[in-house]
Coordinates of N, CA and C in Angstrom, one line a residue:
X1 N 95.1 104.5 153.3 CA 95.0 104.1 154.7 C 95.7 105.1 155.6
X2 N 96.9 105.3 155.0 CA 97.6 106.4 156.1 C 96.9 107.9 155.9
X3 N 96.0 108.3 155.1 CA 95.1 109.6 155.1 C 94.2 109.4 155.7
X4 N 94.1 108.2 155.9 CA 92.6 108.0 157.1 C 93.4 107.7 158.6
X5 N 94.2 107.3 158.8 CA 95.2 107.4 160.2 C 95.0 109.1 160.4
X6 N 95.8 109.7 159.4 CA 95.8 111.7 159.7 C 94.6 112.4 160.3
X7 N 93.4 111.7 159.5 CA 92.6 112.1 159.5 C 91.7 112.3 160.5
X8 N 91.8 110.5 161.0 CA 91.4 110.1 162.8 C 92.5 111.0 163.6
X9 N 93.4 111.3 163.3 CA 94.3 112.4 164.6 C 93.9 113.3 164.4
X10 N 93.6 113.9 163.1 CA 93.2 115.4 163.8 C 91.8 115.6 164.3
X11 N 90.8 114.6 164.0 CA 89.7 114.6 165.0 C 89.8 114.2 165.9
X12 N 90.7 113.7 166.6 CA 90.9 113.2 168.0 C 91.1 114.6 168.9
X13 N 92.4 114.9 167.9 CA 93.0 116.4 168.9 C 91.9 117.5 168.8
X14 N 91.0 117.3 167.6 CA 90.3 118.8 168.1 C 89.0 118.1 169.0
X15 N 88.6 116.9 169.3 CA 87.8 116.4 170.1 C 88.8 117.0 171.4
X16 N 89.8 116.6 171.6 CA 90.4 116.5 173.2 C 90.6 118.2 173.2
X17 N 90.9 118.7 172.4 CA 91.0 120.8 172.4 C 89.2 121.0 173.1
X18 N 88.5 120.3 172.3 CA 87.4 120.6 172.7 C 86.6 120.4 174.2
X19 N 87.0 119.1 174.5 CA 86.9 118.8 176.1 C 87.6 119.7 176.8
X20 N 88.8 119.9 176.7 CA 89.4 120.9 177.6 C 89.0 122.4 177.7
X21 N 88.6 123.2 176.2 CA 87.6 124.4 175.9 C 86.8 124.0 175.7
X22 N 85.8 124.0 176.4 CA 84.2 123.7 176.1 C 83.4 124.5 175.3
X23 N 84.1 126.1 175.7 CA 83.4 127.3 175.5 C 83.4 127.6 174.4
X24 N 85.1 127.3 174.0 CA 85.9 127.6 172.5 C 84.9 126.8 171.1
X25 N 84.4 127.3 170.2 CA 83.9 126.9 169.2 C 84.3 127.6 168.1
X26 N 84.3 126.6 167.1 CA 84.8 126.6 165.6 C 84.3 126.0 164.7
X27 N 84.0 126.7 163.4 CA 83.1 125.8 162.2 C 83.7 124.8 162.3
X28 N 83.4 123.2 161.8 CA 84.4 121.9 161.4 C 84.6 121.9 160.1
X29 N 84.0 122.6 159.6 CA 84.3 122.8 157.9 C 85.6 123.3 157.5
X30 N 86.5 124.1 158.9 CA 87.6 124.5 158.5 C 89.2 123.8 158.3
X31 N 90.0 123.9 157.4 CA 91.0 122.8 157.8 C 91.7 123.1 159.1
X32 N 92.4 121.3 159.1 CA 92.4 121.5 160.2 C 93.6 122.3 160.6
X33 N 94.6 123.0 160.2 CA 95.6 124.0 160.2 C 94.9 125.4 160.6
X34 N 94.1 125.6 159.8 CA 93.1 126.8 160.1 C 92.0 126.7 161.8
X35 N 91.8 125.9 161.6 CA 91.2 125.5 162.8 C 92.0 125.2 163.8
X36 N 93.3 124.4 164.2 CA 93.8 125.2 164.9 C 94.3 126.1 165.6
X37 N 95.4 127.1 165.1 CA 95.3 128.9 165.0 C 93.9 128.9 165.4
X38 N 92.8 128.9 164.9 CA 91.5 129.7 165.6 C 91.5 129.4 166.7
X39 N 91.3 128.3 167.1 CA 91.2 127.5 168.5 C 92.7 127.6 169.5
X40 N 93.8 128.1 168.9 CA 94.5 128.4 170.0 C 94.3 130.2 170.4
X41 N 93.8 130.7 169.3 CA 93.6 132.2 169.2 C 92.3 132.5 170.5
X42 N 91.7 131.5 170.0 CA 90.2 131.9 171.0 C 90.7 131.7 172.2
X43 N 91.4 130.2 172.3 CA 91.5 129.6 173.6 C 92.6 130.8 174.6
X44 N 93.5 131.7 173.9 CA 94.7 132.8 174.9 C 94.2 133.4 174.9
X45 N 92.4 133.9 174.2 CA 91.6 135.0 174.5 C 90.8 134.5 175.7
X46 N 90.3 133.5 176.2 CA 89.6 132.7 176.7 C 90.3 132.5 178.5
X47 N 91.5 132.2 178.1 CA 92.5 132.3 179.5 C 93.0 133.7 180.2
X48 N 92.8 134.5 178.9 CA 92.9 136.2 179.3 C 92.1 136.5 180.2
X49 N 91.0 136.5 179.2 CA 90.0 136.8 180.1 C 89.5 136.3 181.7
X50 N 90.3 135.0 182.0 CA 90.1 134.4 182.9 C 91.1 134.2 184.0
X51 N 92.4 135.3 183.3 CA 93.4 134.8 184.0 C 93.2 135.2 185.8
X52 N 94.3 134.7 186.6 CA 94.0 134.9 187.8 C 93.6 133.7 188.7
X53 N 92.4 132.6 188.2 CA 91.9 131.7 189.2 C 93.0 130.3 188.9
X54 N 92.8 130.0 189.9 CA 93.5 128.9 189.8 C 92.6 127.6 188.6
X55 N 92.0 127.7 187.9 CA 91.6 126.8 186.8 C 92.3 127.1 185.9
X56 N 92.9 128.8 185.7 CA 93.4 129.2 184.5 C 94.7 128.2 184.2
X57 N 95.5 128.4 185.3 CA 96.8 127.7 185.3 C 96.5 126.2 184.9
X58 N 95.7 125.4 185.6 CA 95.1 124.3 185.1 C 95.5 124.4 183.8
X59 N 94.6 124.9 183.1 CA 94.3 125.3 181.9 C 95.0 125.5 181.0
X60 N 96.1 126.2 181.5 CA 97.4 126.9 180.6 C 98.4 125.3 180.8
X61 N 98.4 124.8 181.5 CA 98.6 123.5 181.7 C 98.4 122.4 180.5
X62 N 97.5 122.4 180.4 CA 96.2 121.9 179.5 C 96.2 122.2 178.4
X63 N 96.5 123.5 178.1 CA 97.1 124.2 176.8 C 98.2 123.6 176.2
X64 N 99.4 124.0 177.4 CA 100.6 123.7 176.9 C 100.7 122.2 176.0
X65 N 100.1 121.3 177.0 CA 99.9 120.2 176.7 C 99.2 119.8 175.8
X66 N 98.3 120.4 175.0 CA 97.8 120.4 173.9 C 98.6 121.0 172.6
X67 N 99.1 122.1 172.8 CA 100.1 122.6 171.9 C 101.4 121.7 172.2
X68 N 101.6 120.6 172.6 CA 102.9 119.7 172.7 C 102.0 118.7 171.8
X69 N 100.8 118.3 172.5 CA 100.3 117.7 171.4 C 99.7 117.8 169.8
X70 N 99.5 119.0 170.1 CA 99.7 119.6 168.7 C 101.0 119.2 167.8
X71 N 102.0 120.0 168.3 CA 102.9 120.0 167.7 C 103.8 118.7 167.3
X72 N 103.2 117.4 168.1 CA 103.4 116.2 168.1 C 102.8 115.6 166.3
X73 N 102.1 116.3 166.9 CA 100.4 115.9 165.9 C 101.0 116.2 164.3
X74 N 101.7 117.5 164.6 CA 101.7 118.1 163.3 C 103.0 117.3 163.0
X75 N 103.7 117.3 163.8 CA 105.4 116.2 163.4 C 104.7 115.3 162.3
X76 N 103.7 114.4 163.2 CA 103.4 112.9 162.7 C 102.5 113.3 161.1
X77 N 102.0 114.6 161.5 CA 101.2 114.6 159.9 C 102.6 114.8 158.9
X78 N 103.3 115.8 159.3 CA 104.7 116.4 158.3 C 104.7 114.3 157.3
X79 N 105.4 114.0 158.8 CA 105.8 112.5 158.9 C 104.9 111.8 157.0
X80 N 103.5 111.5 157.9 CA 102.3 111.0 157.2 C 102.7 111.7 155.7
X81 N 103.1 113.4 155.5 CA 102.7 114.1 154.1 C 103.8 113.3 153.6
X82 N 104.8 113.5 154.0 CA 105.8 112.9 153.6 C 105.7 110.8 153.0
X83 N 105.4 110.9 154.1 CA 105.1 109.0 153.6 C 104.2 109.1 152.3
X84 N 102.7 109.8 152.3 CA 102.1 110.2 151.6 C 102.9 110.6 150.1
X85 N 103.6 111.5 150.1 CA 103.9 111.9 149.0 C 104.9 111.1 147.9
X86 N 105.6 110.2 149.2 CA 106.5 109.3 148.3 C 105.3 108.2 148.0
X87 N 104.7 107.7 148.6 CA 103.9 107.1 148.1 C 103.1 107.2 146.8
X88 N 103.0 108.8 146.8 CA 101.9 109.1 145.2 C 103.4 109.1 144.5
X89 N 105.0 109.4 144.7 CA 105.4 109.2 143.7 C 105.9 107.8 143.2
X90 N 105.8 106.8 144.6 CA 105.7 105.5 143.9 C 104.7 104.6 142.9
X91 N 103.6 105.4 143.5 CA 102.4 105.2 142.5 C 102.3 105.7 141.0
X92 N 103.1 107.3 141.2 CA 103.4 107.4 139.9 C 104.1 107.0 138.7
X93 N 105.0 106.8 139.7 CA 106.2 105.8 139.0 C 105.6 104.3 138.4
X94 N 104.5 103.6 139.3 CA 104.1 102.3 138.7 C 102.8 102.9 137.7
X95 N 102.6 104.0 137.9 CA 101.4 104.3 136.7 C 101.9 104.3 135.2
X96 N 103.3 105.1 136.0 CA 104.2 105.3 134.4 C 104.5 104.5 134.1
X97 N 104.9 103.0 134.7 CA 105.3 101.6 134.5 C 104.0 100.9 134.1
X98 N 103.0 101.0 134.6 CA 102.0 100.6 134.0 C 101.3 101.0 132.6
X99 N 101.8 102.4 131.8 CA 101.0 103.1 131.0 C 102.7 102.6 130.0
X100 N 103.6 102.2 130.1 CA 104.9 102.1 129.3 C 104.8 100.4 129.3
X101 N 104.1 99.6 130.0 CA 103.6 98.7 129.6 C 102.9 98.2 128.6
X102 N 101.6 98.9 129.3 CA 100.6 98.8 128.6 C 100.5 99.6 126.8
X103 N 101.5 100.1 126.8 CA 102.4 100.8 125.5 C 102.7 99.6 124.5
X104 N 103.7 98.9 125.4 CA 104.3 98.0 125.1 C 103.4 96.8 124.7
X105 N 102.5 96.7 125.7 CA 101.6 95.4 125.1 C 100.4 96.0 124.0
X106 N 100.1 97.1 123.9 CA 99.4 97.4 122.7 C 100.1 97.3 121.2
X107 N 101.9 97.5 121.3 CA 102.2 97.5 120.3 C 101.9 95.7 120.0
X108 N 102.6 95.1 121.0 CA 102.6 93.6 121.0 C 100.9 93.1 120.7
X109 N 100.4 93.9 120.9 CA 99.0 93.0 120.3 C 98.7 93.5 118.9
X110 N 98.9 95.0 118.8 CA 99.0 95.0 117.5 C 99.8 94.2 116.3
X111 N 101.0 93.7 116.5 CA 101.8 93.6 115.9 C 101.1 91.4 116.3
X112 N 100.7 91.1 116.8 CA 100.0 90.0 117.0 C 98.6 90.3 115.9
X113 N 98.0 91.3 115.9 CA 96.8 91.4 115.3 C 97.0 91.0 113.9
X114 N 98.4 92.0 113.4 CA 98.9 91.7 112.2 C 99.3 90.7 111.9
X115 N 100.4 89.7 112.5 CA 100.6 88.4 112.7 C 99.5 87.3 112.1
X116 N 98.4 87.8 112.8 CA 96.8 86.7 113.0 C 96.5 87.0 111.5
X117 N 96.2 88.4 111.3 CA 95.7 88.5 110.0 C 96.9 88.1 108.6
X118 N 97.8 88.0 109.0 CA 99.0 87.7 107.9 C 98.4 86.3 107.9
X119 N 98.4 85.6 108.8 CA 97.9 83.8 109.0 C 96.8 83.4 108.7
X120 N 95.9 84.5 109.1 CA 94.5 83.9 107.9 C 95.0 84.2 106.5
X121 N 95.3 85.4 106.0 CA 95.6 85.8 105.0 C 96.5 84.1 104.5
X122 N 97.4 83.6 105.1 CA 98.2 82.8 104.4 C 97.2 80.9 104.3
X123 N 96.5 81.6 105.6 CA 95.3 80.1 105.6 C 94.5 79.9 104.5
X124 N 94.2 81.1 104.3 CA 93.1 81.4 103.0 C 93.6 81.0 102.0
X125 N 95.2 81.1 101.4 CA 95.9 80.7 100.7 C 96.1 79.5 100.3
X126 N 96.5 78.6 101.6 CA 96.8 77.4 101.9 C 95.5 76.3 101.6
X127 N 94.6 76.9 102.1 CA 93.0 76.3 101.7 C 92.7 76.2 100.0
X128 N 92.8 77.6 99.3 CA 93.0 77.4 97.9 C 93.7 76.5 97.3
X129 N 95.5 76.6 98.2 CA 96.1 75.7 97.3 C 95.7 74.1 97.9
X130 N 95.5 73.6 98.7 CA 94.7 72.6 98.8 C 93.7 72.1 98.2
X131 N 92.3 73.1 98.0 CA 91.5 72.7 96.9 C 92.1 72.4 95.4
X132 N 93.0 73.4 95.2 CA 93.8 73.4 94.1 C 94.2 71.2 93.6
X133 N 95.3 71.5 94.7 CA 95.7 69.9 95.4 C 94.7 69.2 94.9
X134 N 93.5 69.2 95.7 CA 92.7 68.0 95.3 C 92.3 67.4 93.6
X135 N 92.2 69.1 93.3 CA 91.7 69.0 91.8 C 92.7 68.2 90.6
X136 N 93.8 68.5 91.0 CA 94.6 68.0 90.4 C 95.1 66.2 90.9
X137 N 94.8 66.1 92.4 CA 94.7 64.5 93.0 C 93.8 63.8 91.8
X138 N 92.5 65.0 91.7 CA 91.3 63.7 90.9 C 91.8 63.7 89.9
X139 N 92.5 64.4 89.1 CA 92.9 64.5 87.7 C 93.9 63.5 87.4
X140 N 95.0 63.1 88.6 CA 95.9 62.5 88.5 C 95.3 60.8 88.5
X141 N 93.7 60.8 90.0 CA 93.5 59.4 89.8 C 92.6 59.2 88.5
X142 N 92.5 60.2 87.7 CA 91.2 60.1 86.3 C 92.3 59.7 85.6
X143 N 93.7 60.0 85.5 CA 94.6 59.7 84.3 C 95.6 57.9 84.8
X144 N 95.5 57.6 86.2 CA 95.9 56.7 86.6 C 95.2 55.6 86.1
X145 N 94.0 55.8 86.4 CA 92.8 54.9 85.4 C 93.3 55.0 84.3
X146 N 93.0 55.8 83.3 CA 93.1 55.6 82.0 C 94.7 54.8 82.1
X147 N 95.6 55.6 82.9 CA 96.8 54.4 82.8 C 97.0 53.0 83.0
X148 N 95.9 52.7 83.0 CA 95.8 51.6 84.2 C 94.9 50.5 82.8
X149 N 94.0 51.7 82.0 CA 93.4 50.8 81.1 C 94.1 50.9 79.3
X150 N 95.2 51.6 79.8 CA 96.1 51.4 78.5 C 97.2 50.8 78.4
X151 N 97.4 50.2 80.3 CA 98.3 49.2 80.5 C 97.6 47.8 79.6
X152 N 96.2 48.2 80.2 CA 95.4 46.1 80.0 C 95.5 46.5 78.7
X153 N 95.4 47.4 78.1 CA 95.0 47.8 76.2 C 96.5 47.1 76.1
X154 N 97.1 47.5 76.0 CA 98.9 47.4 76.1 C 99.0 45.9 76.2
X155 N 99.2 45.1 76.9 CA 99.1 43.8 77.7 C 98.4 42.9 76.5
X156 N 97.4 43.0 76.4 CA 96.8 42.7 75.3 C 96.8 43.0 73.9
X157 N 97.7 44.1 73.7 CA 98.2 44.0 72.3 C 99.2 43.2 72.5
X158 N 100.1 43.4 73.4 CA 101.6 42.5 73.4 C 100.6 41.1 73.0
X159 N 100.2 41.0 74.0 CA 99.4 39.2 74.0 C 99.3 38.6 72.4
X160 N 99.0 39.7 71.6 CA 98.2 39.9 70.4 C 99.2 39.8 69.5
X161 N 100.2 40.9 69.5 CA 101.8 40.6 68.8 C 102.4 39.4 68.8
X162 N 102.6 39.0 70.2 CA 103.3 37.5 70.6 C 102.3 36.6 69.6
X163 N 101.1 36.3 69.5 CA 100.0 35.4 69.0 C 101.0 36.1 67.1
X164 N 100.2 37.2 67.2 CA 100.8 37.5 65.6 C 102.4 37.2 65.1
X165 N 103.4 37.3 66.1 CA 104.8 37.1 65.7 C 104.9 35.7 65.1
X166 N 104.1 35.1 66.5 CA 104.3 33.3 66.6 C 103.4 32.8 65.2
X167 N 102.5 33.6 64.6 CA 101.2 33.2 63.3 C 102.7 33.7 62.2
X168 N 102.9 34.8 62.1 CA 103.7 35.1 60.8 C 105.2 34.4 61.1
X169 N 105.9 33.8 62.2 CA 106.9 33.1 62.2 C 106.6 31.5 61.4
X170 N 105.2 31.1 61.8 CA 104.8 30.0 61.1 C 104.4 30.3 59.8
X171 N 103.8 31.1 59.6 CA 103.2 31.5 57.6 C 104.6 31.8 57.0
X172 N 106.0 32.1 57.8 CA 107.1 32.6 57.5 C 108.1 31.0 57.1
X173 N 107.4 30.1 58.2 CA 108.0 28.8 58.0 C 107.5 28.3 57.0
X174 N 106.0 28.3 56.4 CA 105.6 27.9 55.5 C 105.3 28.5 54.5
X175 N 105.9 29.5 54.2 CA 106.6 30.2 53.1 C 107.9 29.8 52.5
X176 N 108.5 29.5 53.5 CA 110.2 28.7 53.6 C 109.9 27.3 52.5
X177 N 108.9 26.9 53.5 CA 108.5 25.1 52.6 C 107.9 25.6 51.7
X178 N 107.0 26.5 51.2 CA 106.6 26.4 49.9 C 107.2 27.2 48.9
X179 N 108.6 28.3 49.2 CA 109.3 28.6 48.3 C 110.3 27.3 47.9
X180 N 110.7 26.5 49.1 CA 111.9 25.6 48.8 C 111.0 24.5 47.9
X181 N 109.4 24.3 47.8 CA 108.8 23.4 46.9 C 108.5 23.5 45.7
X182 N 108.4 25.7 45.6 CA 108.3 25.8 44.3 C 109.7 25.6 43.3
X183 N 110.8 25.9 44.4 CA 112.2 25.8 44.2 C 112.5 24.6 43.1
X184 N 111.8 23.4 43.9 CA 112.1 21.9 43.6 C 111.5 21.7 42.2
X185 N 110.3 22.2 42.3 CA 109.4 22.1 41.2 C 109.9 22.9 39.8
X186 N 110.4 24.3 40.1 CA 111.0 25.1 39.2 C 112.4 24.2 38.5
X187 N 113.1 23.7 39.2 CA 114.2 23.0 38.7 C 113.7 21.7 37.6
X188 N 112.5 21.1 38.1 CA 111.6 20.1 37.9 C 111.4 20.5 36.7
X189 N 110.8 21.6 36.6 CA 110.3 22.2 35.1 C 110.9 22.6 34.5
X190 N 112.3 23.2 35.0 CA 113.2 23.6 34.0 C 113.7 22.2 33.5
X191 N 114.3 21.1 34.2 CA 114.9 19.9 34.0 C 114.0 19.5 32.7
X192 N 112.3 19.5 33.1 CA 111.7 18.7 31.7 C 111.3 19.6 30.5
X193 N 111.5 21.1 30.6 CA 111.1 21.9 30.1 C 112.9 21.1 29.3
X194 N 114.3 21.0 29.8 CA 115.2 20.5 29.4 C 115.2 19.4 28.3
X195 N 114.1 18.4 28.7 CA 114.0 17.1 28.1 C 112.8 17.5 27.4
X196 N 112.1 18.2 27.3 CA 111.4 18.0 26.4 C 111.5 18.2 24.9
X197 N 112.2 18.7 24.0 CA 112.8 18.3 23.1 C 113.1 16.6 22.7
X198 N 113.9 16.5 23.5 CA 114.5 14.9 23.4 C 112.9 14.0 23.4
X199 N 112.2 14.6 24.0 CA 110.8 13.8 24.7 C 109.5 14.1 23.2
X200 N 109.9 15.0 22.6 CA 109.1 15.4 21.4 C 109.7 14.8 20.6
X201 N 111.0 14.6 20.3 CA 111.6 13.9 18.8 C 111.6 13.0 19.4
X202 N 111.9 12.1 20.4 CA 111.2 10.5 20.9 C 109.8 10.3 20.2
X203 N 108.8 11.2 20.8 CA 107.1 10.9 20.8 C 107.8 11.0 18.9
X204 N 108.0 11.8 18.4 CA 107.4 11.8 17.0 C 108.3 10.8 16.5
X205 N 109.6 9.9 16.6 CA 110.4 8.8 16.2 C 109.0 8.0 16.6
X206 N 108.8 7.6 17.9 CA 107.1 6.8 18.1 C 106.0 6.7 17.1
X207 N 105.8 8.2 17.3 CA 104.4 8.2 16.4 C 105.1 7.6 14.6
X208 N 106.3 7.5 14.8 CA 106.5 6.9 13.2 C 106.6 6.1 13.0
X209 N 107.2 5.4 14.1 CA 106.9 3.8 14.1 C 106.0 3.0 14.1
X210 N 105.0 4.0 14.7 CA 103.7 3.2 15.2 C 103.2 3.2 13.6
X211 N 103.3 4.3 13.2 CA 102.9 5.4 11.5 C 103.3 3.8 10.7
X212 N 104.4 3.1 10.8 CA 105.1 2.2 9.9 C 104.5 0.9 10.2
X213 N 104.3 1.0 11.5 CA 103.8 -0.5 12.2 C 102.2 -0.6 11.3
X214 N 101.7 0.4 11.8 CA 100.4 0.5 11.3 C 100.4 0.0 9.6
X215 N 101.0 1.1 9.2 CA 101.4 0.5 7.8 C 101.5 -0.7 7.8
X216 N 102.1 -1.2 7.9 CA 102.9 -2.6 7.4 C 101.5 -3.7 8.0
X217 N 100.9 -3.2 9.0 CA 99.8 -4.4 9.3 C 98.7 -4.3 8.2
X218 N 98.5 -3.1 8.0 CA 97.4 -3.0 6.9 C 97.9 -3.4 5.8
X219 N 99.0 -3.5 5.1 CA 99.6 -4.3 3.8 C 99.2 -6.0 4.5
X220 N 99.8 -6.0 5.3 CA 99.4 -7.9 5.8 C 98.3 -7.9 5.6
X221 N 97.8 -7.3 6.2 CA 95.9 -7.1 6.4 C 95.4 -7.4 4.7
X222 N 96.0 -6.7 4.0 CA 95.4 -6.7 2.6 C 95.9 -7.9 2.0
X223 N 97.4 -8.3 2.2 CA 97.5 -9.2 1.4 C 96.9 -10.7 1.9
X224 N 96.3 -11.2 3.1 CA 95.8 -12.0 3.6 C 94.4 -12.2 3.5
X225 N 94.2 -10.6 3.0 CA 92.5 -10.6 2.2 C 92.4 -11.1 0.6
X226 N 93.7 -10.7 -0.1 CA 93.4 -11.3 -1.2 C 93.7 -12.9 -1.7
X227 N 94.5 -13.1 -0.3 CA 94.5 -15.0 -0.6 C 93.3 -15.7 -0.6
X228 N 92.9 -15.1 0.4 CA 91.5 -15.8 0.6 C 90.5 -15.8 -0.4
X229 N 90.5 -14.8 -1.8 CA 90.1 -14.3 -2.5 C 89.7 -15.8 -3.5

């Protein structure tokens, strides 16, 4: 904005050089420092030649006043280069602040890039060991079942034990009563296995009695047959 302020002055002043020299002509192509110098060079050739009438003095009037303005002109450009220059060095300065940023955030994005990829890298991970996880969930509810049916297995053997303790506590009790009956009985047998001697020489004292009884009826018997005789 302030190169385009400079810019508008110095086409102002060579417009107003030019109103005052009409005659005076100059390429516009030239800068305007250069153009100047020509135009004050032409213009003291221009009043030379003219000097004497009273328009000259005008003119040199006119002049002066243009080279005040000039030299006004060129203050304000010095001024302008000056503004100008700190300007480009303040700009340089934020270019350099801008490019030591932008330094700075390239490293930070890189160092983010790596970050991101360290994170998938560890997602990728985390996703395996999750599948991982599940595999071993199902495994854990496939073995919970089976625990679950070797509890009832379980449950029902006890059930089964209890039933069998309570069956062999009773074949146990009636083992009891029939050892203590063969017990009775063994004593029983020994006792008559005891008497039986005494119970044999009794029977056979018997059988001889009966042996004598008999006898002696059959002698009656005979001699009651021969009375009758």
């Amino acid at each position: 904005e302030k190169q385009q302020h400079l810019e508008a002055a110095e086409v102002e002043t060579r417009e107003l050089l030019q109103k005052l020299f009409p005659k005076v002509s100059l390429p516009s192509n030239m800068s305007h420092s250069e153009w100047i110098c020509g135009f004050e060079k032409l213009a003291k050739e221009y009043l030379t030649d003219t000097s004497g009438s009273e328009d000259v003095k005008a003119m040199e009037q006119k002049l002066k006043e243009a080279e005040e303005m000039h030299v006004l002109l060129q203050l304000e450009c010095e001024k302008y280069k000056s503004v100008l220059a700190e300007t480009e060095g303040i700009l340089q300065r934020l270019q350099r602040s801008v490019e030591e940023e932008e330094s700075k955030w390239k490293i930070k994005v890189e160092e983010s890039q790596k970050e991101l990829k360290q994170m998938r890298s560890s997602v990728i991970s985390l996703e395996h060991e999750v599948e991982r996880l599940k595999e071993e969930i199902k495994e854990v509810e496939t073995l919970k079942k089976e625990r679950e049916h070797l509890e009832s297995e379980l449950e029902k053997a006890e059930i089964e034990r209890s039933t069998y303790v309570s069956e062999v506590r009773e074949l146990k009790t009636q083992l009891n009563e029939t050892l203590s009956k063969l017990k009775v009985d063994q004593n029983e047998r020994q006792k008559v296995a005891g008497d039986l001697p005494k119970a044999q020489e009794s029977l056979a004292s018997l059988e001889r009695e009966i042996g004598q009884v008999v006898g002696d009826a059959n002698v009656i018997e005979n001699s009651d047959v021969c009375t009758e005789s």
